[in-house]
Amino acid sequence: MVTIHPFKSIRPAAEFSEKIATLPYDVLNSDEARELGENNPYSYLHIDKSEIDLPETLSPYDDQVYEKAANNLQAFLQKQWLIQDDQPRLYLYELTMNGRAQTGLVTCTSITDYTEGKIKKHEFTRPEKEVDRIRHIEACDANTSPIFLTYRKNEQIQTLTDDWKKSHDPVYDFTSFHEVTHRVWLVDKPEVIEQLVTTFAQEVAALYIADGHHRTESAVKVGQKKKDAHPEATDSAEFNYFLSVIFPKEELEILDYNRVVNVPIEADFFEQLEKSFTVAKTEAGKPAQPKTFGMYLAGQWYALTAKEAILSDDPVAGLDVSLLQNHVFAAIFDIQDVRTDKRIDFVGGIRGMKELEQLVDSGQWSAAFAIYPTTMDDLLNVADAGKIMPPKSTWFEPKLLSGLFVHDLETNNA
């Protein structure tokens, strides 16, 4: 069973919440972040992507960037744009998009649970991305953005959170990027906190990383390093835990995560394609069911349907993203490692089919592929099997905003 840990969150003063909260660092490049933060001194991007406050010629991985992040965090606290709660608490974070709501429990989760496999992953990580967040966490001495976790629904937890929302007013309530409404409740009643902690400890067998594998690995490695440096610290030391938001998997939705490729289209391309798929021209690019794909090539959409011979019951090989990777990108285009091959890129489903068309029509990419979304059951089955999904298999919407919660590692108090 798993551990949740109440904490004294650093969070926005209520009047600044909408101005501070922003999209996560990893869905924006430096130029996009600079544009968002340029006319908003309150934006959390001044902390999470602090290169926006430094010369554009400077590398985003320069020492000055991490130093600036730490300085900006302290400045936000000194100006009381961010405040810190005086007692450990839990929080509820509801996001509503297109009429669909999901509510997560904001807490800290255990590094030990992660290393013992109770917090399960489904992706590999890239060392250079880990190093960036490790340096950021160490400079700020805080988990500066949360990990997005999920679990199989528990009725007692659901009742506790629903009852709290019905009987208390939110401390934040605003609508932001992509017309998503964000509401946060402060759970400060000791009996309710204890009930939630106990229920997770007794009834929730595992948590699953939905989004944030790099943040998780980075947080864990920082915590382990701090634990080694402070052998006298107790198990309750803050650096033994990392910031998380935990949602019931039944409330979550995964959008498609599409692909574009820049490769020569050989004369026998369709002949090769038809070894594994039936191919037909279509007006609609978005697949309507699993094991079907949309392909946009030379101004025309095609519907690809996987033939029986390539289907698999294996939790990874049977994924739609695996079928496309194994039987198109690897077999035909010789794109073997999508993490490093510059001939392929990924487009989140929130951008729609028009984005795929524009990328191809511009001549930047030669073809686009639309994929039916991975399901939550697919994700949990892969993680339960101890296997790894292909990169960029899932795109979650809505995104958790950064800046609403910061976990102080309190190293100086260890």
Tab-separated table of C-alpha atoms in Angstrom:
chain	number	residue	atom	x	y	z
A	1	MET	CA	0.000	0.000	0.000
A	2	VAL	CA	1.099	3.609	-0.544
A	3	THR	CA	1.989	6.603	1.595
A	4	ILE	CA	0.644	10.118	1.176
A	5	HIS	CA	2.261	12.945	3.139
A	6	PRO	CA	0.558	16.264	4.045
A	7	PHE	CA	2.830	19.270	3.544
A	8	LYS	CA	3.068	23.035	4.046
A	9	SER	CA	2.540	24.201	0.488
A	10	ILE	CA	4.047	27.325	-0.945
A	11	ARG	CA	1.173	28.666	-3.045
A	12	PRO	CA	-0.246	31.900	-4.456
A	13	ALA	CA	-1.956	34.483	-2.307
A	14	ALA	CA	-5.573	34.260	-3.465
A	15	GLU	CA	-5.579	37.586	-5.314
A	16	PHE	CA	-2.581	36.526	-7.425
A	17	SER	CA	-3.532	32.918	-8.222
A	18	GLU	CA	-4.727	33.485	-11.795
A	19	LYS	CA	-1.756	35.710	-12.634
A	20	ILE	CA	0.808	33.300	-11.194
A	21	ALA	CA	-0.500	29.947	-12.449
A	22	THR	CA	0.814	28.966	-15.875
A	23	LEU	CA	1.383	26.082	-18.241
A	24	PRO	CA	4.057	23.525	-17.248
A	25	TYR	CA	7.670	24.216	-18.192
A	26	ASP	CA	7.857	21.171	-20.433
A	27	VAL	CA	5.042	22.140	-22.820
A	28	LEU	CA	6.573	25.524	-23.661
A	29	ASN	CA	9.823	26.393	-25.367
A	30	SER	CA	11.840	29.382	-24.182
A	31	ASP	CA	10.371	31.754	-26.796
A	32	GLU	CA	6.785	30.809	-25.901
A	33	ALA	CA	7.555	31.189	-22.202
A	34	ARG	CA	9.244	34.554	-22.757
A	35	GLU	CA	6.172	35.822	-24.613
A	36	LEU	CA	3.821	34.692	-21.826
A	37	GLY	CA	5.980	36.122	-19.065
A	38	GLU	CA	7.029	39.350	-20.741
A	39	ASN	CA	4.071	41.451	-19.591
A	40	ASN	CA	3.220	39.456	-16.477
A	41	PRO	CA	5.681	39.879	-13.596
A	42	TYR	CA	3.582	37.479	-11.508
A	43	SER	CA	3.924	34.539	-13.942
A	44	TYR	CA	5.420	31.435	-12.388
A	45	LEU	CA	7.452	31.071	-15.573
A	46	HIS	CA	9.893	33.548	-14.003
A	47	ILE	CA	10.684	30.652	-11.629
A	48	ASP	CA	9.976	27.556	-13.717
A	49	LYS	CA	11.656	28.820	-16.912
A	50	SER	CA	13.786	31.607	-15.503
A	51	GLU	CA	15.840	31.944	-18.690
A	52	ILE	CA	13.099	34.348	-19.781
A	53	ASP	CA	14.643	36.939	-17.443
A	54	LEU	CA	18.147	36.529	-18.898
A	55	PRO	CA	19.665	37.316	-22.312
A	56	GLU	CA	18.239	35.206	-25.124
A	57	THR	CA	21.782	34.203	-26.147
A	58	LEU	CA	22.291	32.420	-22.822
A	59	SER	CA	21.786	28.653	-22.740
A	60	PRO	CA	18.675	27.617	-20.762
A	61	TYR	CA	21.012	25.233	-18.912
A	62	ASP	CA	23.521	27.881	-17.841
A	63	ASP	CA	24.280	28.105	-14.104
A	64	GLN	CA	22.772	31.593	-14.082
A	65	VAL	CA	19.368	30.187	-15.049
A	66	TYR	CA	19.110	28.007	-11.947
A	67	GLU	CA	20.419	30.782	-9.719
A	68	LYS	CA	17.816	33.126	-11.198
A	69	ALA	CA	15.042	30.604	-10.503
A	70	ALA	CA	16.028	30.421	-6.834
A	71	ASN	CA	16.264	34.204	-6.560
A	72	ASN	CA	12.883	34.696	-8.217
A	73	LEU	CA	11.252	32.156	-5.883
A	74	GLN	CA	12.573	34.074	-2.885
A	75	ALA	CA	11.431	37.369	-4.418
A	76	PHE	CA	7.884	36.026	-4.921
A	77	LEU	CA	7.846	34.971	-1.263
A	78	GLN	CA	9.202	38.297	-0.034
A	79	LYS	CA	6.569	40.196	-2.025
A	80	GLN	CA	3.968	37.765	-0.649
A	81	TRP	CA	2.788	36.855	-4.112
A	82	LEU	CA	3.504	33.348	-2.885
A	83	ILE	CA	2.776	32.389	0.721
A	84	GLN	CA	3.492	29.254	2.741
A	85	ASP	CA	0.933	27.474	4.886
A	86	ASP	CA	1.893	27.211	8.536
A	87	GLN	CA	0.695	23.610	9.004
A	88	PRO	CA	0.912	20.460	6.850
A	89	ARG	CA	-2.236	20.084	4.803
A	90	LEU	CA	-3.735	18.334	1.812
A	91	TYR	CA	-5.396	20.088	-1.126
A	92	LEU	CA	-7.982	19.240	-3.778
A	93	TYR	CA	-7.395	20.427	-7.338
A	94	GLU	CA	-10.309	20.290	-9.790
A	95	LEU	CA	-9.866	20.966	-13.508
A	96	THR	CA	-12.881	21.299	-15.800
A	97	MET	CA	-12.496	21.252	-19.586
A	98	ASN	CA	-15.312	21.038	-22.126
A	99	GLY	CA	-17.746	20.133	-19.357
A	100	ARG	CA	-15.638	17.248	-18.009
A	101	ALA	CA	-14.206	17.597	-14.490
A	102	GLN	CA	-11.387	15.717	-12.776
A	103	THR	CA	-10.353	16.176	-9.149
A	104	GLY	CA	-6.949	15.278	-7.788
A	105	LEU	CA	-5.583	15.085	-4.259
A	106	VAL	CA	-2.535	17.332	-3.904
A	107	THR	CA	-0.063	15.721	-1.530
A	108	CYS	CA	3.467	14.432	-1.352
A	109	THR	CA	4.309	10.840	-2.196
A	110	SER	CA	7.129	8.663	-0.971
A	111	ILE	CA	10.501	8.179	-2.616
A	112	THR	CA	10.586	4.744	-0.965
A	113	ASP	CA	7.273	3.828	-2.605
A	114	TYR	CA	8.801	4.752	-5.962
A	115	THR	CA	12.018	2.786	-5.477
A	116	GLU	CA	10.008	-0.226	-4.245
A	117	GLY	CA	7.757	-0.172	-7.312
A	118	LYS	CA	4.565	0.961	-5.614
A	119	ILE	CA	4.588	4.075	-7.798
A	120	LYS	CA	4.741	2.569	-11.269
A	121	LYS	CA	6.137	4.061	-14.448
A	122	HIS	CA	5.478	3.384	-18.124
A	123	GLU	CA	8.188	5.465	-19.840
A	124	PHE	CA	11.962	5.694	-19.952
A	125	THR	CA	13.594	9.044	-19.263
A	126	ARG	CA	16.418	10.988	-20.915
A	127	PRO	CA	19.409	11.857	-18.712
A	128	GLU	CA	19.789	15.415	-20.002
A	129	LYS	CA	16.190	16.229	-19.087
A	130	GLU	CA	16.674	14.735	-15.636
A	131	VAL	CA	19.789	16.823	-15.061
A	132	ASP	CA	17.912	20.036	-15.875
A	133	ARG	CA	15.208	19.390	-13.272
A	134	ILE	CA	17.706	18.079	-10.715
A	135	ARG	CA	19.598	21.359	-10.941
A	136	HIS	CA	16.354	23.327	-10.737
A	137	ILE	CA	15.120	21.435	-7.655
A	138	GLU	CA	18.482	21.744	-5.939
A	139	ALA	CA	18.771	25.471	-6.645
A	140	CYS	CA	15.272	26.183	-5.319
A	141	ASP	CA	15.422	23.508	-2.582
A	142	ALA	CA	11.870	22.673	-3.592
A	143	ASN	CA	9.770	20.498	-5.858
A	144	THR	CA	8.653	23.316	-8.112
A	145	SER	CA	6.011	21.457	-10.133
A	146	PRO	CA	3.891	18.402	-9.337
A	147	ILE	CA	3.931	14.869	-10.681
A	148	PHE	CA	0.638	13.786	-12.292
A	149	LEU	CA	-0.314	10.421	-10.738
A	150	THR	CA	-3.342	8.178	-11.020
A	151	TYR	CA	-4.867	5.185	-9.216
A	152	ARG	CA	-7.841	2.881	-9.423
A	153	LYS	CA	-10.853	4.586	-7.893
A	154	ASN	CA	-11.535	4.033	-4.183
A	155	GLU	CA	-15.066	4.785	-2.970
A	156	GLN	CA	-14.052	5.961	0.514
A	157	ILE	CA	-11.535	8.439	-0.906
A	158	GLN	CA	-14.104	9.581	-3.449
A	159	THR	CA	-16.703	10.188	-0.729
A	160	LEU	CA	-14.255	12.126	1.456
A	161	THR	CA	-13.174	14.407	-1.382
A	162	ASP	CA	-16.696	14.916	-2.744
A	163	ASP	CA	-18.037	15.786	0.714
A	164	TRP	CA	-15.223	18.270	1.330
A	165	LYS	CA	-15.859	20.061	-1.964
A	166	LYS	CA	-19.591	20.282	-1.258
A	167	SER	CA	-19.132	21.715	2.234
A	168	HIS	CA	-16.255	24.158	1.654
A	169	ASP	CA	-15.532	27.071	-0.645
A	170	PRO	CA	-12.505	26.862	-2.959
A	171	VAL	CA	-9.535	29.083	-2.202
A	172	TYR	CA	-8.909	29.529	-5.951
A	173	ASP	CA	-11.457	29.553	-8.767
A	174	PHE	CA	-10.476	30.879	-12.199
A	175	THR	CA	-10.506	30.003	-15.897
A	176	SER	CA	-7.245	30.010	-17.827
A	177	PHE	CA	-5.472	28.428	-20.803
A	178	HIS	CA	-7.715	26.551	-23.279
A	179	GLU	CA	-10.765	27.711	-21.252
A	180	VAL	CA	-10.011	25.260	-18.432
A	181	THR	CA	-11.502	26.134	-15.036
A	182	HIS	CA	-9.205	25.525	-12.078
A	183	ARG	CA	-10.508	25.246	-8.522
A	184	VAL	CA	-8.531	24.434	-5.381
A	185	TRP	CA	-9.735	23.530	-1.895
A	186	LEU	CA	-7.650	23.552	1.269
A	187	VAL	CA	-8.120	20.379	3.362
A	188	ASP	CA	-7.162	21.491	6.853
A	189	LYS	CA	-9.289	19.367	9.181
A	190	PRO	CA	-6.948	16.885	10.970
A	191	GLU	CA	-9.547	14.106	11.120
A	192	VAL	CA	-10.176	14.237	7.356
A	193	ILE	CA	-6.455	14.393	6.594
A	194	GLU	CA	-5.910	11.339	8.795
A	195	GLN	CA	-8.765	9.458	7.112
A	196	LEU	CA	-7.265	10.092	3.684
A	197	VAL	CA	-3.754	9.129	4.788
A	198	THR	CA	-5.061	5.938	6.408
A	199	THR	CA	-7.226	4.937	3.452
A	200	PHE	CA	-4.324	5.236	1.016
A	201	ALA	CA	-2.126	3.250	3.414
A	202	GLN	CA	-4.693	0.479	3.797
A	203	GLU	CA	-6.525	0.267	0.479
A	204	VAL	CA	-4.497	1.721	-2.422
A	205	ALA	CA	-2.025	-0.856	-3.657
A	206	ALA	CA	-0.258	1.261	-6.278
A	207	LEU	CA	-0.003	4.666	-7.883
A	208	TYR	CA	0.846	5.198	-11.544
A	209	ILE	CA	2.719	8.030	-13.221
A	210	ALA	CA	0.389	9.524	-15.806
A	211	ASP	CA	2.657	12.436	-16.723
A	212	GLY	CA	5.961	13.631	-15.317
A	213	HIS	CA	8.467	10.782	-15.519
A	214	HIS	CA	11.420	13.163	-15.749
A	215	ARG	CA	10.189	15.217	-12.803
A	216	THR	CA	9.760	12.017	-10.799
A	217	GLU	CA	13.230	10.661	-11.510
A	218	SER	CA	14.740	14.061	-10.783
A	219	ALA	CA	12.848	14.494	-7.513
A	220	VAL	CA	13.775	10.999	-6.381
A	221	LYS	CA	17.458	11.464	-7.160
A	222	VAL	CA	17.578	14.803	-5.343
A	223	GLY	CA	15.824	13.266	-2.338
A	224	GLN	CA	18.174	10.304	-2.231
A	225	LYS	CA	21.185	12.604	-2.437
A	226	LYS	CA	19.850	14.749	0.424
A	227	LYS	CA	19.115	11.670	2.506
A	228	ASP	CA	22.713	10.497	2.089
A	229	ALA	CA	23.940	13.952	3.105
A	230	HIS	CA	21.711	14.002	6.212
A	231	PRO	CA	21.894	10.519	7.792
A	232	GLU	CA	20.578	11.969	11.057
A	233	ALA	CA	17.265	13.025	9.457
A	234	THR	CA	14.088	11.112	10.273
A	235	ASP	CA	11.828	9.384	7.747
A	236	SER	CA	9.488	12.365	7.967
A	237	ALA	CA	12.082	14.745	6.487
A	238	GLU	CA	10.508	16.590	3.568
A	239	PHE	CA	13.184	15.496	1.089
A	240	ASN	CA	11.941	11.910	1.442
A	241	TYR	CA	8.774	12.952	-0.420
A	242	PHE	CA	7.912	14.652	-3.703
A	243	LEU	CA	5.024	16.822	-4.838
A	244	SER	CA	2.173	14.969	-6.557
A	245	VAL	CA	-1.439	15.330	-7.652
A	246	ILE	CA	-3.315	12.009	-7.592
A	247	PHE	CA	-6.429	11.473	-9.730
A	248	PRO	CA	-8.785	8.483	-10.003
A	249	LYS	CA	-8.059	6.970	-13.410
A	250	GLU	CA	-11.774	6.888	-14.195
A	251	GLU	CA	-11.816	10.711	-14.355
A	252	LEU	CA	-8.894	11.087	-16.756
A	253	GLU	CA	-8.806	11.351	-20.524
A	254	ILE	CA	-5.863	10.695	-22.809
A	255	LEU	CA	-5.789	12.551	-26.104
A	256	ASP	CA	-4.097	11.355	-29.258
A	257	TYR	CA	-0.353	11.959	-29.585
A	258	ASN	CA	0.313	12.232	-33.297
A	259	ARG	CA	3.456	12.010	-35.436
A	260	VAL	CA	5.029	13.844	-38.359
A	261	VAL	CA	7.975	12.518	-40.356
A	262	ASN	CA	10.461	14.074	-42.731
A	263	VAL	CA	11.531	11.195	-44.960
A	264	PRO	CA	11.655	10.438	-48.707
A	265	ILE	CA	8.417	8.814	-49.866
A	266	GLU	CA	9.608	6.068	-52.197
A	267	ALA	CA	7.712	4.900	-55.266
A	268	ASP	CA	6.803	1.585	-53.610
A	269	PHE	CA	5.674	3.191	-50.332
A	270	PHE	CA	2.005	2.221	-50.658
A	271	GLU	CA	2.968	-1.289	-51.697
A	272	GLN	CA	5.048	-1.631	-48.533
A	273	LEU	CA	2.271	-0.093	-46.438
A	274	GLU	CA	-0.307	-2.561	-47.709
A	275	LYS	CA	1.675	-5.490	-46.310
A	276	SER	CA	0.418	-4.497	-42.861
A	277	PHE	CA	-2.568	-2.175	-43.432
A	278	THR	CA	-5.537	-1.743	-45.652
A	279	VAL	CA	-5.323	1.725	-47.188
A	280	ALA	CA	-8.162	3.914	-48.455
A	281	LYS	CA	-8.577	7.606	-49.245
A	282	THR	CA	-10.709	9.490	-46.739
A	283	GLU	CA	-11.935	13.000	-45.967
A	284	ALA	CA	-11.461	12.689	-42.198
A	285	GLY	CA	-8.006	12.280	-40.703
A	286	LYS	CA	-8.979	11.505	-37.118
A	287	PRO	CA	-9.272	7.751	-36.443
A	288	ALA	CA	-12.676	6.705	-35.091
A	289	GLN	CA	-11.603	3.429	-33.466
A	290	PRO	CA	-8.521	1.557	-32.232
A	291	LYS	CA	-6.111	-0.071	-34.699
A	292	THR	CA	-6.924	2.535	-37.337
A	293	PHE	CA	-4.754	5.493	-38.314
A	294	GLY	CA	-4.996	8.643	-40.350
A	295	MET	CA	-2.151	9.478	-42.761
A	296	TYR	CA	-1.832	12.875	-44.437
A	297	LEU	CA	0.387	12.851	-47.504
A	298	ALA	CA	0.587	15.256	-50.467
A	299	GLY	CA	-2.653	17.024	-49.550
A	300	GLN	CA	-4.681	13.832	-49.095
A	301	TRP	CA	-5.860	11.949	-46.003
A	302	TYR	CA	-5.733	8.145	-46.022
A	303	ALA	CA	-7.317	5.721	-43.564
A	304	LEU	CA	-5.000	2.884	-42.510
A	305	THR	CA	-6.491	-0.184	-40.848
A	306	ALA	CA	-4.155	-2.698	-39.224
A	307	LYS	CA	-4.414	-6.193	-40.672
A	308	GLU	CA	-5.050	-9.132	-38.356
A	309	ALA	CA	-1.544	-10.489	-38.893
A	310	ILE	CA	0.147	-7.582	-37.083
A	311	LEU	CA	-2.178	-7.420	-34.066
A	312	SER	CA	-0.867	-8.588	-30.695
A	313	ASP	CA	-2.204	-9.384	-27.222
A	314	ASP	CA	1.026	-8.143	-25.650
A	315	PRO	CA	0.281	-4.988	-23.577
A	316	VAL	CA	3.032	-3.036	-25.370
A	317	ALA	CA	3.251	-4.591	-28.843
A	318	GLY	CA	-0.536	-4.361	-29.155
A	319	LEU	CA	-0.680	-0.607	-28.578
A	320	ASP	CA	-1.645	1.533	-31.566
A	321	VAL	CA	1.548	3.582	-31.172
A	322	SER	CA	3.569	0.334	-31.280
A	323	LEU	CA	1.829	-0.919	-34.422
A	324	LEU	CA	2.628	2.328	-36.208
A	325	GLN	CA	6.196	2.418	-34.925
A	326	ASN	CA	6.999	-1.206	-35.720
A	327	HIS	CA	5.250	-1.545	-39.067
A	328	VAL	CA	5.667	1.930	-40.576
A	329	PHE	CA	8.371	4.033	-38.967
A	330	ALA	CA	10.856	1.216	-38.293
A	331	ALA	CA	9.970	-1.175	-41.098
A	332	ILE	CA	9.558	1.334	-43.932
A	333	PHE	CA	11.374	4.535	-42.861
A	334	ASP	CA	14.102	2.907	-40.732
A	335	ILE	CA	13.302	5.212	-37.815
A	336	GLN	CA	14.405	2.921	-35.013
A	337	ASP	CA	14.902	5.281	-32.056
A	338	VAL	CA	12.255	7.984	-31.966
A	339	ARG	CA	13.928	9.627	-28.955
A	340	THR	CA	16.949	10.670	-30.987
A	341	ASP	CA	15.957	10.494	-34.670
A	342	LYS	CA	15.431	14.022	-35.982
A	343	ARG	CA	13.258	12.734	-38.856
A	344	ILE	CA	10.251	12.342	-36.546
A	345	ASP	CA	8.400	14.720	-34.247
A	346	PHE	CA	5.310	14.570	-32.046
A	347	VAL	CA	2.166	16.703	-32.020
A	348	GLY	CA	-0.262	16.725	-29.090
A	349	GLY	CA	-3.872	16.034	-29.952
A	350	ILE	CA	-4.988	19.340	-28.455
A	351	ARG	CA	-3.615	20.980	-31.637
A	352	GLY	CA	-6.029	19.054	-33.879
A	353	MET	CA	-5.860	17.655	-37.407
A	354	LYS	CA	-5.419	21.087	-39.001
A	355	GLU	CA	-2.041	21.387	-37.317
A	356	LEU	CA	-0.927	18.136	-38.960
A	357	GLU	CA	-2.104	19.349	-42.355
A	358	GLN	CA	-0.288	22.657	-41.979
A	359	LEU	CA	2.974	20.994	-40.963
A	360	VAL	CA	2.920	18.844	-44.097
A	361	ASP	CA	1.576	21.494	-46.465
A	362	SER	CA	4.341	23.869	-45.354
A	363	GLY	CA	6.919	21.417	-46.696
A	364	GLN	CA	8.583	21.080	-43.291
A	365	TRP	CA	7.415	17.468	-42.952
A	366	SER	CA	6.612	14.926	-45.636
A	367	ALA	CA	3.760	13.042	-43.928
A	368	ALA	CA	1.638	13.125	-40.779
A	369	PHE	CA	0.052	10.241	-38.880
A	370	ALA	CA	-2.973	10.581	-36.596
A	371	ILE	CA	-3.321	7.933	-33.891
A	372	TYR	CA	-6.297	6.703	-31.856
A	373	PRO	CA	-5.631	7.637	-28.211
A	374	THR	CA	-4.077	5.215	-25.764
A	375	THR	CA	-6.559	4.336	-23.002
A	376	MET	CA	-6.089	4.558	-19.239
A	377	ASP	CA	-6.464	0.779	-19.032
A	378	ASP	CA	-3.663	0.415	-21.586
A	379	LEU	CA	-1.418	2.588	-19.412
A	380	LEU	CA	-2.135	0.703	-16.187
A	381	ASN	CA	-1.795	-2.701	-17.862
A	382	VAL	CA	1.626	-1.803	-19.242
A	383	ALA	CA	2.782	-0.469	-15.874
A	384	ASP	CA	1.412	-3.505	-14.006
A	385	ALA	CA	3.309	-5.778	-16.389
A	386	GLY	CA	6.514	-3.899	-15.575
A	387	LYS	CA	6.874	-2.854	-19.197
A	388	ILE	CA	7.544	0.434	-20.939
A	389	MET	CA	5.431	2.194	-23.545
A	390	PRO	CA	6.966	3.679	-26.668
A	391	PRO	CA	7.883	7.356	-26.201
A	392	LYS	CA	5.101	9.901	-26.568
A	393	SER	CA	2.278	7.402	-26.162
A	394	THR	CA	0.032	9.609	-24.044
A	395	TRP	CA	-1.063	13.248	-24.095
A	396	PHE	CA	-3.145	14.292	-21.110
A	397	GLU	CA	-5.483	17.252	-21.136
A	398	PRO	CA	-6.155	19.404	-19.298
A	399	LYS	CA	-2.634	20.160	-18.079
A	400	LEU	CA	-1.952	20.773	-14.398
A	401	LEU	CA	-0.906	24.380	-14.062
A	402	SER	CA	2.419	25.149	-12.422
A	403	GLY	CA	2.739	27.666	-9.616
A	404	LEU	CA	-0.306	26.606	-7.598
A	405	PHE	CA	1.734	24.309	-5.335
A	406	VAL	CA	5.406	24.197	-4.381
A	407	HIS	CA	6.880	21.671	-1.948
A	408	ASP	CA	9.616	23.109	0.296
A	409	LEU	CA	12.284	20.436	0.866
A	410	GLU	CA	13.388	22.203	4.064
A	411	THR	CA	16.938	20.917	3.743
A	412	ASN	CA	18.217	23.481	6.227
A	413	ASN	CA	15.715	22.184	8.768
A	414	ALA	CA	16.610	18.505	8.345
